[in-house]
Short mmCIF file of C-alpha atoms and ligand atoms in Angstrom, two decimals:
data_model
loop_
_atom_site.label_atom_id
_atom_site.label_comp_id
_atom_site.label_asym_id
_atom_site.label_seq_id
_atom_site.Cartn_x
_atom_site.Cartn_y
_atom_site.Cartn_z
CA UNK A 1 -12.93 -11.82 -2.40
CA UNK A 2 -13.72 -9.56 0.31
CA UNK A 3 -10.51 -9.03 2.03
CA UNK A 4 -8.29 -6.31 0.61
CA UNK A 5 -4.52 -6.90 0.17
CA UNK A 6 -2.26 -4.27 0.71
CA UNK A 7 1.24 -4.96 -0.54
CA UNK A 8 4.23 -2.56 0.85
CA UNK A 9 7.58 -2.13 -1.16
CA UNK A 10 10.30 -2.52 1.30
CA UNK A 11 13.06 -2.43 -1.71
CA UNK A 12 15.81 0.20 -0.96
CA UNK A 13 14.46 3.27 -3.13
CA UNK A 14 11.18 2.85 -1.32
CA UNK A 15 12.51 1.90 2.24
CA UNK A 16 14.35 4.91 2.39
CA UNK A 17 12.07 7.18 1.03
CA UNK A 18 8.48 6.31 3.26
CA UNK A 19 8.17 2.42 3.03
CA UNK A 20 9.63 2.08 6.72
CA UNK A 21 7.07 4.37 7.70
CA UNK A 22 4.54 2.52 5.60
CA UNK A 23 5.35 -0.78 6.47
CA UNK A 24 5.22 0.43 10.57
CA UNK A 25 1.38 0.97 9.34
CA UNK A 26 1.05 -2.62 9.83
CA UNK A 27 -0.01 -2.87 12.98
CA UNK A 28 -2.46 0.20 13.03
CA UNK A 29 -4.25 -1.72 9.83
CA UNK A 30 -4.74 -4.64 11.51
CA UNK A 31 -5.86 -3.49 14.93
CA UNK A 32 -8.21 -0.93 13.04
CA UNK A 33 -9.71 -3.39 10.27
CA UNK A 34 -8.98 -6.85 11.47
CA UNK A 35 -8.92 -9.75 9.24
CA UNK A 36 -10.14 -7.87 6.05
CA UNK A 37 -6.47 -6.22 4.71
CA UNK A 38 -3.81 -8.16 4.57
CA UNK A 39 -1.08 -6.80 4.76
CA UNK A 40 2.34 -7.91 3.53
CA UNK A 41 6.26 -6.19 2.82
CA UNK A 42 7.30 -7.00 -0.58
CA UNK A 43 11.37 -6.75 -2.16
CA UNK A 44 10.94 -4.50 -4.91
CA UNK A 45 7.97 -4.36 -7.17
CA UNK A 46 9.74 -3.13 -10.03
CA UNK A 47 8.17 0.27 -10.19
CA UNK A 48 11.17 2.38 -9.35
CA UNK A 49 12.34 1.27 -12.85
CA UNK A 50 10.02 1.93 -14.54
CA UNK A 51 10.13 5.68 -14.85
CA UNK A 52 11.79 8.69 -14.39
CA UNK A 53 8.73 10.02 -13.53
CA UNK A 54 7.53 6.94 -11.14
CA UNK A 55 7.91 8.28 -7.52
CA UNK A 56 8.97 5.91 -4.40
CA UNK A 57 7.39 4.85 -2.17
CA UNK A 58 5.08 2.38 -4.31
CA UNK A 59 2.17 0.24 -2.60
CA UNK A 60 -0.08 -2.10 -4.05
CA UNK A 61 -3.94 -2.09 -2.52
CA UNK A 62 -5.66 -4.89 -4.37
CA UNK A 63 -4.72 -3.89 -8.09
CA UNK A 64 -3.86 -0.43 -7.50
CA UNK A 65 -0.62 1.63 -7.87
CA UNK A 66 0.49 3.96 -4.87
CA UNK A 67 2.97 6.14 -5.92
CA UNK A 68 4.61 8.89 -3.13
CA UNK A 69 2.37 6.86 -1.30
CA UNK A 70 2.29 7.99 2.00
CA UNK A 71 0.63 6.80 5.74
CA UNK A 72 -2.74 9.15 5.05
CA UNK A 73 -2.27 8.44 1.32
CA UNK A 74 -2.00 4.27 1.75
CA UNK A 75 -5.45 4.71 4.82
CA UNK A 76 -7.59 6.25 2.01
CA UNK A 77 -6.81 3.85 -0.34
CA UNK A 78 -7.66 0.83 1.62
CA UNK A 79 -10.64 2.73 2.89
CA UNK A 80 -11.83 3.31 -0.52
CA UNK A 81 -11.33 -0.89 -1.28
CA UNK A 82 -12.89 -2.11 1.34
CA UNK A 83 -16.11 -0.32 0.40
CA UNK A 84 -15.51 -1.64 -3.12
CA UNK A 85 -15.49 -4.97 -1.74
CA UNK A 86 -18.24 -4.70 0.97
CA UNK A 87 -20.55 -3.06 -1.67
CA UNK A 88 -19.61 -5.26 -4.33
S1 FES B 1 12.28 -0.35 -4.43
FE1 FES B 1 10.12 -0.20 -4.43
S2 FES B 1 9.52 -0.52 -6.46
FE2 FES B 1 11.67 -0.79 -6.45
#
């Protein structure tokens, strides 16, 4: 696999609290890196209930757990797989 997948929670707890901002990323991440992220919204993950502790808004990139994720936090991330995958 050499296409990273980004997955955003759109559920309410993250919506409201820096999906919507996450999920207008979109665009950006496709225009930037093409056909190599996927990106997709998702209804709740499930995190939120997890935890106390767990902070909205979650994102999936690949395997890993965002949490607070935000726009610069979410860019690093799929940065940081997509060198993973290019470099094996
Ligand atoms: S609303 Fe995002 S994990 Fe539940």
């Amino acid at each position: 696999m050499n296409q990273v997948k980004v997955t955003i929670c759109v559920g309410t707890a993250c919506y409201v609290l820096g999906g919507a901002e996450l999920l207008g990323m979109v665009d950006e991440m496709t225009a930037k890196f093409g056909g190599k992220v996927i990106c997709e919204g998702s209804p709740c993950l499930g995190f939120c209930k997890l935890s106390r502790n767990s902070k909205a808004p979650f994102a999936l990139v690949n395997d890993k757990l965002l949490e607070a994720a935000t726009p610069e936090s979410l860019l690093k991330a799929v940065e940081e797989a997509l060198s993973e995958v290019q470099n094996g």
